[in-house]
DNA sequence: ATAAACTCTATCTACTTAGTAGAGTAAAGA
DNA sequence: TCTTTACTCTACTAAGTAGATAGAGTTTAT
């Protein structure tokens, strides 16, 4: 399952993408409209800032805004940022690779191939899901 | 990520499928050969028995054995049994459906469609991965 | 100066995962 | 029938994570 963090991040990003021309958006505004606990959202937006997806302005008239192009921001990256690996087995991940301790021989591991397929398909779908796409499909 | 339980279950099932003609297999034998903690494996096999996939015989000459045909047993069902829903969002699961509390309107939820696709693809791949397939690919 | 708004550190509760311990029950075979 | 083998059941525990909340600190516009 996707964590709440990742899900809230996605909703917040869509919100910010939609208001990209309105200047900085208040955390409180996003929290209210997207039904996200504000304090929790603060931490999430901070992570997205450190990641280079968002920027912020302090003080009056401040808030958060998108600094990447909406078609550069995809759900695979967001999920990796908050939930770590997308793959279902540590031995088929790209960025978070770990050998399975109980695995006799990785080359002949019976289930590995299937979970490799699952990962590839999932990443493909999530990569294609950019903020641009999300804005379109929401109308 | 797949839980250890689900992963161990899959490995144990492949083991049992391979030895289907040898009569009951000891828990201790499976535990040793597949590198699974024995006590942990006991609980797993019991779950698979309650589920109707395995049966067991007590006493001398006892052990566990497969009672379903190897091509009836697929990894989607195993994963659901041990880890619950396959989908990444509660609102796109079939068996474990739950509305997302923060969701304004499910029909226009921006990310829902993508995660529906991910689920469908994943289930398709995992359904196709039966014990028969696994035995073949392992050679 | 002061109010607005983001930033940082610390803390908390409930839940889940992975695993262990040990007593109980059933069946086979001498 | 006694003993050994082997599955079954209940309870427990340690460690980690998710999903927050509280409050003080810092920066900036006016």
JSON list of C-alpha atoms in Angstrom, two decimals, chain B residues 77-131:
[
{"chain": "B", "resi": 77, "resn": "UNK", "atom": "CA", "xyz": [-3.94, -15.56, -4.25]},
{"chain": "B", "resi": 78, "resn": "UNK", "atom": "CA", "xyz": [-0.94, -16.28, -2.04]},
{"chain": "B", "resi": 79, "resn": "UNK", "atom": "CA", "xyz": [-0.15, -12.60, -1.76]},
{"chain": "B", "resi": 80, "resn": "UNK", "atom": "CA", "xyz": [-3.75, -11.74, -0.91]},
{"chain": "B", "resi": 81, "resn": "UNK", "atom": "CA", "xyz": [-3.84, -14.46, 1.74]},
{"chain": "B", "resi": 82, "resn": "UNK", "atom": "CA", "xyz": [-0.80, -13.18, 3.61]},
{"chain": "B", "resi": 83, "resn": "UNK", "atom": "CA", "xyz": [-0.51, -9.50, 2.76]},
{"chain": "B", "resi": 84, "resn": "UNK", "atom": "CA", "xyz": [-4.08, -8.51, 2.02]},
{"chain": "B", "resi": 85, "resn": "UNK", "atom": "CA", "xyz": [-4.90, -6.27, -0.92]},
{"chain": "B", "resi": 86, "resn": "UNK", "atom": "CA", "xyz": [-2.60, -6.18, -3.93]},
{"chain": "B", "resi": 87, "resn": "UNK", "atom": "CA", "xyz": [-3.63, -2.66, -4.93]},
{"chain": "B", "resi": 88, "resn": "UNK", "atom": "CA", "xyz": [-1.69, 0.35, -3.67]},
{"chain": "B", "resi": 89, "resn": "UNK", "atom": "CA", "xyz": [-4.78, 2.37, -2.75]},
{"chain": "B", "resi": 90, "resn": "UNK", "atom": "CA", "xyz": [-7.66, 1.08, -0.63]},
{"chain": "B", "resi": 91, "resn": "UNK", "atom": "CA", "xyz": [-10.17, 2.56, -3.06]},
{"chain": "B", "resi": 92, "resn": "UNK", "atom": "CA", "xyz": [-9.04, 0.43, -6.00]},
{"chain": "B", "resi": 93, "resn": "UNK", "atom": "CA", "xyz": [-9.05, -2.96, -4.34]},
{"chain": "B", "resi": 94, "resn": "UNK", "atom": "CA", "xyz": [-11.54, -5.61, -5.16]},
{"chain": "B", "resi": 95, "resn": "UNK", "atom": "CA", "xyz": [-11.75, -7.62, -1.94]},
{"chain": "B", "resi": 96, "resn": "UNK", "atom": "CA", "xyz": [-10.65, -5.05, 0.59]},
{"chain": "B", "resi": 97, "resn": "UNK", "atom": "CA", "xyz": [-12.38, -1.91, -0.69]},
{"chain": "B", "resi": 98, "resn": "UNK", "atom": "CA", "xyz": [-12.41, 1.14, 1.53]},
{"chain": "B", "resi": 99, "resn": "UNK", "atom": "CA", "xyz": [-13.17, 4.71, 0.66]},
{"chain": "B", "resi": 100, "resn": "UNK", "atom": "CA", "xyz": [-10.26, 7.16, 1.10]},
{"chain": "B", "resi": 101, "resn": "UNK", "atom": "CA", "xyz": [-11.38, 9.57, 3.84]},
{"chain": "B", "resi": 102, "resn": "UNK", "atom": "CA", "xyz": [-9.62, 12.56, 2.37]},
{"chain": "B", "resi": 103, "resn": "UNK", "atom": "CA", "xyz": [-10.99, 11.92, -1.09]},
{"chain": "B", "resi": 104, "resn": "UNK", "atom": "CA", "xyz": [-13.29, 14.70, -2.21]},
{"chain": "B", "resi": 105, "resn": "UNK", "atom": "CA", "xyz": [-14.85, 12.80, -5.07]},
{"chain": "B", "resi": 106, "resn": "UNK", "atom": "CA", "xyz": [-13.83, 9.32, -6.07]},
{"chain": "B", "resi": 107, "resn": "UNK", "atom": "CA", "xyz": [-15.02, 9.78, -9.63]},
{"chain": "B", "resi": 108, "resn": "UNK", "atom": "CA", "xyz": [-12.68, 12.68, -10.26]},
{"chain": "B", "resi": 109, "resn": "UNK", "atom": "CA", "xyz": [-9.81, 11.62, -8.00]},
{"chain": "B", "resi": 110, "resn": "UNK", "atom": "CA", "xyz": [-6.74, 12.38, -10.05]},
{"chain": "B", "resi": 111, "resn": "UNK", "atom": "CA", "xyz": [-4.54, 9.50, -9.01]},
{"chain": "B", "resi": 112, "resn": "UNK", "atom": "CA", "xyz": [-7.16, 6.76, -8.78]},
{"chain": "B", "resi": 113, "resn": "UNK", "atom": "CA", "xyz": [-7.11, 5.78, -12.43]},
{"chain": "B", "resi": 114, "resn": "UNK", "atom": "CA", "xyz": [-3.37, 5.26, -12.51]},
{"chain": "B", "resi": 115, "resn": "UNK", "atom": "CA", "xyz": [-3.40, 3.02, -9.48]},
{"chain": "B", "resi": 116, "resn": "UNK", "atom": "CA", "xyz": [-6.26, 1.06, -10.95]},
{"chain": "B", "resi": 117, "resn": "UNK", "atom": "CA", "xyz": [-4.06, 0.36, -13.98]},
{"chain": "B", "resi": 118, "resn": "UNK", "atom": "CA", "xyz": [-1.17, -0.66, -11.74]},
{"chain": "B", "resi": 119, "resn": "UNK", "atom": "CA", "xyz": [-3.38, -3.06, -9.85]},
{"chain": "B", "resi": 120, "resn": "UNK", "atom": "CA", "xyz": [-4.82, -4.63, -12.97]},
{"chain": "B", "resi": 121, "resn": "UNK", "atom": "CA", "xyz": [-1.40, -5.19, -14.51]},
{"chain": "B", "resi": 122, "resn": "UNK", "atom": "CA", "xyz": [0.02, -6.57, -11.30]},
{"chain": "B", "resi": 123, "resn": "UNK", "atom": "CA", "xyz": [-2.84, -8.98, -10.73]},
{"chain": "B", "resi": 124, "resn": "UNK", "atom": "CA", "xyz": [-2.59, -10.19, -14.31]},
{"chain": "B", "resi": 125, "resn": "UNK", "atom": "CA", "xyz": [1.10, -10.99, -13.96]},
{"chain": "B", "resi": 126, "resn": "UNK", "atom": "CA", "xyz": [0.72, -12.61, -10.55]},
{"chain": "B", "resi": 127, "resn": "UNK", "atom": "CA", "xyz": [-2.26, -14.71, -11.65]},
{"chain": "B", "resi": 128, "resn": "UNK", "atom": "CA", "xyz": [-0.23, -16.07, -14.54]},
{"chain": "B", "resi": 129, "resn": "UNK", "atom": "CA", "xyz": [2.49, -17.08, -12.13]},
{"chain": "B", "resi": 130, "resn": "UNK", "atom": "CA", "xyz": [1.30, -20.51, -11.03]},
{"chain": "B", "resi": 131, "resn": "UNK", "atom": "CA", "xyz": [3.27, -23.27, -9.34]}
]
